[in-house]
Amino acid sequence: MLRLTQAFLLAVLAVAIPFAEASAQERARQRSPAPATARLSFVGLADKAQVPAKLTVRFAISGMEVLPAGQAARNAGHHHLLIDTELPPLDQPIPSDFNHIHFGGGQTEAEIALTPGRHTLQLLFADHNHVPHDPPIVSERITVEVPATAAEKPRSAAAPGARVFFIDLQDGATIPSRAKIRFGTEGITVTPAGTTSANGGHHHLLVDTELPALDREIPSDFNHLHFGRGQTEVELSLPPGEHTLQLLLGDHEHVPHDPPVVSPRIRVRVVADAQASVAAPPPAHTHAAGRARTASPNDAAVYFVYPRDGDRIYPTSTIRFGLRNMGVAPAGVAKPNTGHHHLLVDTEPPSFGEPIPADLNHIHLGGGQTEYKLTLPNGRHTLQLLLADENHVPHDPPVISERITVIVAPGGPHARRRR
């Protein structure tokens, strides 16, 4: 019995010692130095503030440079937002989860969603390896509160007789588990979310749910699908069985119109694809390597902050990009609902099922950059933004901006227009 006990103890020690050594090595991980004068804070967000469930949080830092994760530089790092959690160990890489949100693309703001109630928010800066600096650069920990009920919002007017409806889909239809659903409108213009337009709006598909409150923003979840880029169709996947579908238009802020533009609620029976009475749609897009394209939120949007369509710009100008409802992550980093920018210059969009080419017409911003200093010859040029995943493949559906035209002139914005 003694021999068994000794053997057991030796086995335990043999397992425990390597773990202890690994833990000690992790604790001894070297931290990047930071100036004692560096300061980190929230912009325009005070302690004990009352905030909406979906809000944009902005970060400010002084005495340090913001760089994407993976880029080692003195006095530099990237932001991390801590939600409802204490500070993590300061000599370890910061965890990546719902309570520890990384902004490794160098972002200085983010749109977050919070449940009703009280929450804590805190910022923590970290180096290229996600390890806090020495001394740590950390903001004040603030408390915010989300009201239990969303505030009422003013509703946009819709023209009398405006309507929304399903195309080629009737109440009681049988459809495959993966089916293409098409939307139609009459008497109202389809416009992207965020774009204020008289008598305009975008589609929302309600799946297995009742109408939401008509004086509040339409929820965004598995039962309320947003099509904020103005899409008029979707490839919908549903499990076999009985389901309900309904269309509801929302304005630039996702609020239903007054009067609401809503379709009848229909019932459909979903069966396995082989049993469906209608033809099944083509399989999901893949690129040459046979990998499926990364999904993107229906209401994601990429756009130019500068310049705008028709602007005159200098031969060398800084082009700035904006992104809504997705995050920026460097190439090679796979994270849900993220991607990195590509700037298309004087070219049509490439194939969405292939990696985006890398040349003078297809400029990759794989470090997570949100701006680019571009030099162009004098004359008229087209610019377009296209987001792509960690493998440079556009998302499904693609997150692509409008194609704008700019005029490059030596005098820049002040150059006289030709008559």
CSV table of C-alpha atoms in Angstrom, one decimal:
chain,number,residue,atom,x,y,z
A,1,MET,CA,0.0,0.0,0.0
A,2,LEU,CA,2.9,2.3,0.8
A,3,ARG,CA,4.4,1.7,-2.6
A,4,LEU,CA,1.1,2.6,-4.3
A,5,THR,CA,0.8,5.8,-2.2
A,6,GLN,CA,4.4,6.8,-3.1
A,7,ALA,CA,3.8,6.1,-6.8
A,8,PHE,CA,0.6,8.1,-6.7
A,9,LEU,CA,2.4,11.1,-5.1
A,10,LEU,CA,5.2,10.9,-7.6
A,11,ALA,CA,2.6,10.9,-10.5
A,12,VAL,CA,0.8,13.9,-9.0
A,13,LEU,CA,4.1,15.8,-8.7
A,14,ALA,CA,5.1,14.8,-12.2
A,15,VAL,CA,1.9,16.4,-13.5
A,16,ALA,CA,1.8,19.4,-11.1
A,17,ILE,CA,5.4,20.6,-11.5
A,18,PRO,CA,5.1,21.4,-15.2
A,19,PHE,CA,1.9,23.3,-14.6
A,20,ALA,CA,3.4,25.2,-11.8
A,21,GLU,CA,6.5,26.0,-14.0
A,22,ALA,CA,4.2,27.1,-16.9
A,23,SER,CA,2.2,29.3,-14.5
A,24,ALA,CA,5.3,30.9,-13.1
A,25,GLN,CA,6.6,31.6,-16.7
A,26,GLU,CA,3.2,33.2,-17.5
A,27,ARG,CA,3.4,35.4,-14.4
A,28,ALA,CA,6.9,36.4,-15.4
A,29,ARG,CA,5.8,37.7,-18.8
A,30,GLN,CA,7.5,41.0,-19.6
A,31,ARG,CA,5.3,44.1,-19.7
A,32,SER,CA,5.9,47.0,-22.1
A,33,PRO,CA,6.8,50.3,-20.3
A,34,ALA,CA,4.5,53.2,-20.4
A,35,PRO,CA,5.0,56.9,-19.5
A,36,ALA,CA,3.6,57.8,-16.1
A,37,THR,CA,1.8,60.8,-17.7
A,38,ALA,CA,-0.3,58.6,-20.1
A,39,ARG,CA,-4.1,59.0,-19.5
A,40,LEU,CA,-7.1,57.0,-20.7
A,41,SER,CA,-10.7,58.1,-20.5
A,42,PHE,CA,-14.2,57.9,-22.0
A,43,VAL,CA,-15.3,60.7,-24.3
A,44,GLY,CA,-18.6,62.3,-23.5
A,45,LEU,CA,-19.7,59.5,-21.1
A,46,ALA,CA,-19.9,60.4,-17.4
A,47,ASP,CA,-20.2,58.2,-14.3
A,48,LYS,CA,-23.8,57.4,-13.4
A,49,ALA,CA,-25.1,58.4,-16.8
A,50,GLN,CA,-28.4,57.0,-18.2
A,51,VAL,CA,-27.8,55.5,-21.6
A,52,PRO,CA,-29.8,53.7,-24.3
A,53,ALA,CA,-29.5,50.0,-24.8
A,54,LYS,CA,-27.4,50.5,-27.9
A,55,LEU,CA,-24.8,53.3,-27.6
A,56,THR,CA,-21.5,54.4,-29.2
A,57,VAL,CA,-18.7,54.5,-26.7
A,58,ARG,CA,-15.6,56.6,-27.6
A,59,PHE,CA,-12.1,56.4,-26.1
A,60,ALA,CA,-9.4,59.0,-25.6
A,61,ILE,CA,-5.8,58.5,-24.7
A,62,SER,CA,-3.0,61.0,-24.3
A,63,GLY,CA,0.8,60.3,-24.1
A,64,MET,CA,0.5,57.1,-26.1
A,65,GLU,CA,-0.1,56.1,-29.8
A,66,VAL,CA,-2.9,53.8,-30.9
A,67,LEU,CA,-1.7,50.9,-33.1
A,68,PRO,CA,-3.3,47.6,-34.2
A,69,ALA,CA,-2.5,44.5,-32.2
A,70,GLY,CA,0.6,42.7,-33.4
A,71,GLN,CA,2.5,45.9,-34.2
A,72,ALA,CA,5.2,46.4,-31.5
A,73,ALA,CA,6.2,50.0,-30.9
A,74,ARG,CA,7.4,52.1,-28.0
A,75,ASN,CA,4.7,53.9,-26.1
A,76,ALA,CA,1.9,52.4,-28.2
A,77,GLY,CA,-0.9,49.9,-27.8
A,78,HIS,CA,-4.7,49.4,-28.4
A,79,HIS,CA,-7.9,49.7,-26.4
A,80,HIS,CA,-9.9,47.1,-24.5
A,81,LEU,CA,-13.3,47.7,-23.0
A,82,LEU,CA,-14.2,45.9,-19.7
A,83,ILE,CA,-17.9,45.4,-19.2
A,84,ASP,CA,-19.3,44.3,-15.8
A,85,THR,CA,-16.0,42.9,-14.7
A,86,GLU,CA,-13.0,43.7,-12.5
A,87,LEU,CA,-9.5,44.4,-13.9
A,88,PRO,CA,-7.9,41.2,-15.2
A,89,PRO,CA,-4.3,40.1,-14.1
A,90,LEU,CA,-2.0,42.9,-15.3
A,91,ASP,CA,0.8,40.6,-16.2
A,92,GLN,CA,-1.2,38.3,-18.5
A,93,PRO,CA,-2.8,38.8,-21.9
A,94,ILE,CA,-6.3,40.3,-21.5
A,95,PRO,CA,-9.0,37.7,-22.0
A,96,SER,CA,-11.2,38.0,-25.1
A,97,ASP,CA,-14.9,37.4,-24.3
A,98,PHE,CA,-18.2,39.2,-23.8
A,99,ASN,CA,-16.8,41.0,-20.7
A,100,HIS,CA,-13.4,41.9,-22.2
A,101,ILE,CA,-13.8,43.4,-25.7
A,102,HIS,CA,-10.6,43.8,-27.8
A,103,PHE,CA,-10.1,46.6,-30.3
A,104,GLY,CA,-7.1,45.2,-32.0
A,105,GLY,CA,-7.7,47.1,-35.2
A,106,GLY,CA,-6.8,50.3,-33.5
A,107,GLN,CA,-10.5,51.4,-33.1
A,108,THR,CA,-11.2,54.4,-30.9
A,109,GLU,CA,-14.9,53.9,-30.7
A,110,ALA,CA,-17.5,51.1,-30.7
A,111,GLU,CA,-21.2,50.5,-30.7
A,112,ILE,CA,-22.2,48.2,-27.8
A,113,ALA,CA,-25.5,46.8,-26.7
A,114,LEU,CA,-26.4,46.6,-23.0
A,115,THR,CA,-29.4,44.9,-21.3
A,116,PRO,CA,-31.7,47.0,-19.1
A,117,GLY,CA,-30.2,47.7,-15.7
A,118,ARG,CA,-26.9,48.9,-14.2
A,119,HIS,CA,-23.5,48.2,-15.8
A,120,THR,CA,-19.9,49.1,-15.2
A,121,LEU,CA,-17.5,50.2,-18.0
A,122,GLN,CA,-13.7,50.5,-17.8
A,123,LEU,CA,-11.0,51.0,-20.4
A,124,LEU,CA,-7.6,49.2,-20.3
A,125,PHE,CA,-4.8,49.8,-22.7
A,126,ALA,CA,-2.5,47.0,-23.7
A,127,ASP,CA,0.5,46.4,-25.9
A,128,HIS,CA,0.9,44.4,-29.2
A,129,ASN,CA,0.5,41.1,-27.2
A,130,HIS,CA,-2.7,42.3,-25.4
A,131,VAL,CA,-0.7,42.6,-22.1
A,132,PRO,CA,-1.3,45.8,-20.0
A,133,HIS,CA,1.6,48.2,-19.7
A,134,ASP,CA,3.8,48.9,-16.7
A,135,PRO,CA,2.5,51.0,-15.1
A,136,PRO,CA,-1.0,50.0,-16.3
A,137,ILE,CA,-3.0,52.6,-18.4
A,138,VAL,CA,-6.5,52.2,-17.1
A,139,SER,CA,-9.5,54.6,-17.0
A,140,GLU,CA,-11.8,55.3,-14.2
A,141,ARG,CA,-14.4,52.5,-13.7
A,142,ILE,CA,-17.8,54.1,-14.3
A,143,THR,CA,-21.4,53.0,-13.8
A,144,VAL,CA,-24.1,53.5,-16.4
A,145,GLU,CA,-27.8,52.6,-16.3
A,146,VAL,CA,-30.0,51.4,-19.2
A,147,PRO,CA,-33.7,52.2,-18.5
A,148,ALA,CA,-36.0,49.2,-18.3
A,149,THR,CA,-38.1,50.5,-21.2
A,150,ALA,CA,-36.8,52.1,-24.3
A,151,ALA,CA,-37.6,55.7,-24.9
A,152,GLU,CA,-40.3,56.5,-27.5
A,153,LYS,CA,-38.9,57.9,-30.8
A,154,PRO,CA,-40.6,60.2,-33.3
A,155,ARG,CA,-42.0,58.2,-36.2
A,156,SER,CA,-41.4,59.1,-39.9
A,157,ALA,CA,-44.4,59.7,-42.0
A,158,ALA,CA,-45.3,57.2,-44.8
A,159,ALA,CA,-47.3,58.0,-47.9
A,160,PRO,CA,-50.9,56.9,-47.8
A,161,GLY,CA,-51.2,53.6,-49.6
A,162,ALA,CA,-47.6,52.6,-49.1
A,163,ARG,CA,-47.2,48.9,-48.7
A,164,VAL,CA,-44.7,46.1,-48.3
A,165,PHE,CA,-45.2,42.5,-49.4
A,166,PHE,CA,-43.6,39.1,-50.2
A,167,ILE,CA,-42.8,38.3,-53.8
A,168,ASP,CA,-43.9,34.8,-55.0
A,169,LEU,CA,-44.6,33.6,-51.5
A,170,GLN,CA,-48.2,33.0,-50.3
A,171,ASP,CA,-49.8,32.2,-47.0
A,172,GLY,CA,-49.7,28.4,-46.5
A,173,ALA,CA,-46.7,27.8,-48.9
A,174,THR,CA,-44.3,24.9,-48.5
A,175,ILE,CA,-40.6,26.0,-48.7
A,176,PRO,CA,-37.3,24.2,-48.3
A,177,SER,CA,-35.2,24.6,-45.2
A,178,ARG,CA,-33.0,27.1,-47.1
A,179,ALA,CA,-35.1,29.4,-49.2
A,180,LYS,CA,-34.7,32.7,-50.9
A,181,ILE,CA,-37.3,35.2,-49.7
A,182,ARG,CA,-37.9,38.3,-51.8
A,183,PHE,CA,-39.5,41.6,-50.6
A,184,GLY,CA,-41.5,44.1,-52.6
A,185,THR,CA,-42.7,47.6,-51.9
A,186,GLU,CA,-45.2,50.1,-53.4
A,187,GLY,CA,-45.5,53.8,-52.7
A,188,ILE,CA,-42.3,54.0,-50.6
A,189,THR,CA,-38.6,54.2,-51.5
A,190,VAL,CA,-36.1,51.6,-50.2
A,191,THR,CA,-33.2,53.5,-48.6
A,192,PRO,CA,-30.4,52.3,-46.3
A,193,ALA,CA,-30.4,52.6,-42.6
A,194,GLY,CA,-28.8,55.9,-41.4
A,195,THR,CA,-30.0,57.7,-44.5
A,196,THR,CA,-32.7,60.2,-43.8
A,197,SER,CA,-35.2,60.2,-46.6
A,198,ALA,CA,-38.8,61.5,-47.0
A,199,ASN,CA,-41.1,58.5,-47.5
A,200,GLY,CA,-38.1,56.1,-47.4
A,201,GLY,CA,-37.2,53.1,-45.3
A,202,HIS,CA,-35.7,49.6,-45.2
A,203,HIS,CA,-36.9,46.1,-44.7
A,204,HIS,CA,-37.1,44.0,-41.5
A,205,LEU,CA,-38.2,40.4,-41.5
A,206,LEU,CA,-40.1,39.1,-38.5
A,207,VAL,CA,-39.7,35.4,-38.0
A,208,ASP,CA,-42.0,33.5,-35.5
A,209,THR,CA,-42.8,36.7,-33.6
A,210,GLU,CA,-45.5,39.3,-33.1
A,211,LEU,CA,-45.2,42.9,-34.2
A,212,PRO,CA,-42.8,44.9,-32.0
A,213,ALA,CA,-43.7,48.3,-30.4
A,214,LEU,CA,-44.3,50.7,-33.2
A,215,ASP,CA,-42.9,53.8,-31.5
A,216,ARG,CA,-39.5,52.2,-30.7
A,217,GLU,CA,-36.5,50.9,-32.6
A,218,ILE,CA,-37.2,47.5,-34.0
A,219,PRO,CA,-35.1,44.9,-32.1
A,220,SER,CA,-32.2,43.2,-33.9
A,221,ASP,CA,-32.0,39.4,-33.1
A,222,PHE,CA,-32.8,36.0,-34.6
A,223,ASN,CA,-36.5,36.9,-34.8
A,224,HIS,CA,-36.1,40.4,-36.1
A,225,LEU,CA,-33.8,40.5,-39.1
A,226,HIS,CA,-32.6,43.9,-40.3
A,227,PHE,CA,-31.7,44.7,-43.9
A,228,GLY,CA,-30.2,48.1,-43.4
A,229,ARG,CA,-28.3,48.2,-46.7
A,230,GLY,CA,-31.5,48.3,-48.6
A,231,GLN,CA,-31.5,44.5,-49.5
A,232,THR,CA,-34.7,43.2,-51.0
A,233,GLU,CA,-34.1,39.5,-50.6
A,234,VAL,CA,-32.5,37.1,-48.2
A,235,GLU,CA,-31.5,33.4,-48.2
A,236,LEU,CA,-33.3,32.2,-45.0
A,237,SER,CA,-32.5,29.0,-43.2
A,238,LEU,CA,-35.3,27.6,-41.0
A,239,PRO,CA,-35.7,24.2,-39.3
A,240,PRO,CA,-38.5,21.9,-40.6
A,241,GLY,CA,-41.9,22.7,-39.2
A,242,GLU,CA,-44.5,25.6,-39.1
A,243,HIS,CA,-43.2,29.2,-39.1
A,244,THR,CA,-44.6,32.7,-39.5
A,245,LEU,CA,-43.1,35.5,-41.6
A,246,GLN,CA,-44.0,39.1,-41.7
A,247,LEU,CA,-42.3,42.2,-43.2
A,248,LEU,CA,-42.1,45.6,-41.5
A,249,LEU,CA,-40.5,48.7,-42.9
A,250,GLY,CA,-38.4,50.9,-40.6
A,251,ASP,CA,-37.0,54.4,-41.2
A,252,HIS,CA,-33.4,55.6,-40.9
A,253,GLU,CA,-33.4,54.8,-37.2
A,254,HIS,CA,-35.1,51.4,-37.6
A,255,VAL,CA,-38.4,52.9,-36.2
A,256,PRO,CA,-41.7,51.9,-38.0
A,257,HIS,CA,-43.4,54.6,-40.0
A,258,ASP,CA,-46.7,56.3,-39.2
A,259,PRO,CA,-48.9,54.7,-40.3
A,260,PRO,CA,-46.8,51.4,-40.2
A,261,VAL,CA,-45.9,49.8,-43.5
A,262,VAL,CA,-46.3,46.2,-42.6
A,263,SER,CA,-47.3,43.1,-44.6
A,264,PRO,CA,-49.8,40.4,-43.6
A,265,ARG,CA,-48.4,37.8,-41.3
A,266,ILE,CA,-48.2,34.5,-43.3
A,267,ARG,CA,-47.6,30.9,-42.3
A,268,VAL,CA,-45.2,28.7,-44.2
A,269,ARG,CA,-44.4,25.0,-43.8
A,270,VAL,CA,-40.7,24.2,-43.9
A,271,VAL,CA,-39.6,20.8,-45.1
A,272,ALA,CA,-36.3,19.1,-45.8
A,273,ASP,CA,-34.8,20.5,-49.1
A,274,ALA,CA,-35.4,17.2,-51.0
A,275,GLN,CA,-39.1,17.2,-50.1
A,276,ALA,CA,-39.8,20.8,-51.0
A,277,SER,CA,-42.2,21.5,-53.8
A,278,VAL,CA,-40.1,24.4,-55.0
A,279,ALA,CA,-36.6,24.3,-56.3
A,280,ALA,CA,-33.9,24.7,-53.7
A,281,PRO,CA,-31.6,27.8,-54.1
A,282,PRO,CA,-27.9,27.4,-54.9
A,283,PRO,CA,-25.5,26.4,-52.2
A,284,ALA,CA,-23.7,29.0,-50.0
A,285,HIS,CA,-21.0,30.9,-51.8
A,286,THR,CA,-17.5,29.5,-51.5
A,287,HIS,CA,-14.2,30.7,-52.8
A,288,ALA,CA,-11.6,28.8,-54.7
A,289,ALA,CA,-10.3,27.0,-51.6
A,290,GLY,CA,-13.8,25.6,-50.9
A,291,ARG,CA,-14.3,27.6,-47.7
A,292,ALA,CA,-17.6,29.2,-47.0
A,293,ARG,CA,-17.8,33.0,-46.9
A,294,THR,CA,-18.0,34.6,-43.5
A,295,ALA,CA,-21.4,35.9,-42.5
A,296,SER,CA,-22.0,39.6,-41.9
A,297,PRO,CA,-24.9,41.3,-40.0
A,298,ASN,CA,-27.8,42.3,-42.2
A,299,ASP,CA,-27.5,45.9,-41.1
A,300,ALA,CA,-23.7,46.3,-41.4
A,301,ALA,CA,-22.6,49.2,-43.6
A,302,VAL,CA,-19.2,50.6,-44.7
A,303,TYR,CA,-19.0,54.2,-46.0
A,304,PHE,CA,-16.6,57.1,-46.8
A,305,VAL,CA,-16.1,59.7,-44.1
A,306,TYR,CA,-14.0,61.7,-46.5
A,307,PRO,CA,-14.3,62.4,-49.4
A,308,ARG,CA,-17.9,62.3,-50.5
A,309,ASP,CA,-19.3,61.7,-54.0
A,310,GLY,CA,-18.4,64.6,-56.3
A,311,ASP,CA,-15.8,66.1,-54.1
A,312,ARG,CA,-12.6,67.7,-55.4
A,313,ILE,CA,-9.5,66.5,-53.6
A,314,TYR,CA,-5.8,67.1,-53.6
A,315,PRO,CA,-3.5,64.7,-55.6
A,316,THR,CA,-2.4,63.3,-52.2
A,317,SER,CA,-5.3,63.0,-49.8
A,318,THR,CA,-6.2,61.0,-46.7
A,319,ILE,CA,-9.2,58.8,-47.4
A,320,ARG,CA,-11.1,58.0,-44.2
A,321,PHE,CA,-13.5,55.1,-43.8
A,322,GLY,CA,-16.5,54.5,-41.5
A,323,LEU,CA,-18.1,51.2,-40.4
A,324,ARG,CA,-21.4,50.5,-38.7
A,325,ASN,CA,-22.5,47.4,-36.8
A,326,MET,CA,-19.2,45.6,-37.4
A,327,GLY,CA,-15.8,45.8,-35.9
A,328,VAL,CA,-12.4,46.1,-37.6
A,329,ALA,CA,-9.9,43.3,-37.1
A,330,PRO,CA,-6.5,42.9,-38.9
A,331,ALA,CA,-6.1,40.3,-41.7
A,332,GLY,CA,-5.4,36.9,-40.3
A,333,VAL,CA,-7.5,37.5,-37.2
A,334,ALA,CA,-10.8,35.5,-37.3
A,335,LYS,CA,-13.5,37.1,-35.0
A,336,PRO,CA,-17.3,37.1,-35.6
A,337,ASN,CA,-18.7,40.2,-37.1
A,338,THR,CA,-15.3,41.8,-38.0
A,339,GLY,CA,-13.3,42.4,-41.1
A,340,HIS,CA,-10.8,44.8,-42.6
A,341,HIS,CA,-11.0,47.5,-45.3
A,342,HIS,CA,-10.1,47.3,-48.9
A,343,LEU,CA,-10.1,50.4,-51.1
A,344,LEU,CA,-11.0,49.9,-54.7
A,345,VAL,CA,-9.6,52.6,-57.0
A,346,ASP,CA,-10.9,53.0,-60.6
A,347,THR,CA,-12.2,49.4,-60.8
A,348,GLU,CA,-15.4,47.4,-60.5
A,349,PRO,CA,-16.0,45.2,-57.5
A,350,PRO,CA,-14.1,41.9,-57.7
A,351,SER,CA,-15.7,38.5,-57.4
A,352,PHE,CA,-17.3,38.1,-54.0
A,353,GLY,CA,-16.4,34.4,-53.8
A,354,GLU,CA,-12.6,34.9,-54.2
A,355,PRO,CA,-9.9,36.7,-52.2
A,356,ILE,CA,-9.7,40.3,-53.2
A,357,PRO,CA,-6.7,41.0,-55.5
A,358,ALA,CA,-3.8,43.1,-54.1
A,359,ASP,CA,-2.6,45.6,-56.6
A,360,LEU,CA,-2.8,49.4,-57.3
A,361,ASN,CA,-6.5,49.2,-57.9
A,362,HIS,CA,-7.3,47.0,-54.9
A,363,ILE,CA,-5.6,48.4,-51.8
A,364,HIS,CA,-5.5,46.1,-48.8
A,365,LEU,CA,-5.6,47.7,-45.3
A,366,GLY,CA,-4.8,44.5,-43.5
A,367,GLY,CA,-3.5,46.2,-40.4
A,368,GLY,CA,-7.0,47.3,-39.4
A,369,GLN,CA,-6.4,50.9,-40.7
A,370,THR,CA,-9.5,53.1,-41.0
A,371,GLU,CA,-7.7,55.7,-43.2
A,372,TYR,CA,-5.2,55.7,-46.1
A,373,LYS,CA,-3.1,58.4,-47.7
A,374,LEU,CA,-3.8,58.0,-51.4
A,375,THR,CA,-1.9,59.6,-54.3
A,376,LEU,CA,-3.7,59.9,-57.7
A,377,PRO,CA,-3.1,61.7,-61.0
A,378,ASN,CA,-5.2,64.7,-61.9
A,379,GLY,CA,-8.6,63.9,-63.3
A,380,ARG,CA,-11.7,61.9,-62.5
A,381,HIS,CA,-11.5,58.7,-60.4
A,382,THR,CA,-13.8,56.3,-58.7
A,383,LEU,CA,-13.4,55.0,-55.1
A,384,GLN,CA,-15.3,52.2,-53.3
A,385,LEU,CA,-14.8,50.4,-50.0
A,386,LEU,CA,-15.2,46.6,-49.6
A,387,LEU,CA,-14.8,44.8,-46.3
A,388,ALA,CA,-13.4,41.3,-46.2
A,389,ASP,CA,-12.7,38.6,-43.6
A,390,GLU,CA,-9.4,37.4,-42.2
A,391,ASN,CA,-8.7,35.7,-45.6
A,392,HIS,CA,-9.5,38.8,-47.7
A,393,VAL,CA,-12.7,37.2,-48.9
A,394,PRO,CA,-15.8,39.5,-48.9
A,395,HIS,CA,-18.6,38.6,-46.4
A,396,ASP,CA,-22.0,37.1,-47.2
A,397,PRO,CA,-23.8,39.4,-47.8
A,398,PRO,CA,-21.0,41.6,-49.0
A,399,VAL,CA,-20.3,44.8,-46.9
A,400,ILE,CA,-19.6,47.3,-49.7
A,401,SER,CA,-20.0,51.1,-50.0
A,402,GLU,CA,-21.5,53.1,-52.7
A,403,ARG,CA,-19.1,53.8,-55.6
A,404,ILE,CA,-18.2,57.5,-55.5
A,405,THR,CA,-16.5,59.7,-58.0
A,406,VAL,CA,-13.9,62.3,-57.0
A,407,ILE,CA,-12.0,64.9,-59.1
A,408,VAL,CA,-8.3,65.3,-58.4
A,409,ALA,CA,-7.0,68.8,-59.0
A,410,PRO,CA,-3.7,70.5,-58.0
A,411,GLY,CA,-5.7,73.1,-56.1
A,412,GLY,CA,-7.7,70.5,-54.3
A,413,PRO,CA,-11.1,71.5,-52.9
A,414,HIS,CA,-10.6,75.1,-53.8
A,415,ALA,CA,-9.9,74.5,-57.5
A,416,ARG,CA,-12.3,76.2,-59.8
A,417,ARG,CA,-14.8,74.0,-61.6
A,418,ARG,CA,-14.5,73.8,-65.4
A,419,ARG,CA,-17.4,75.3,-67.3
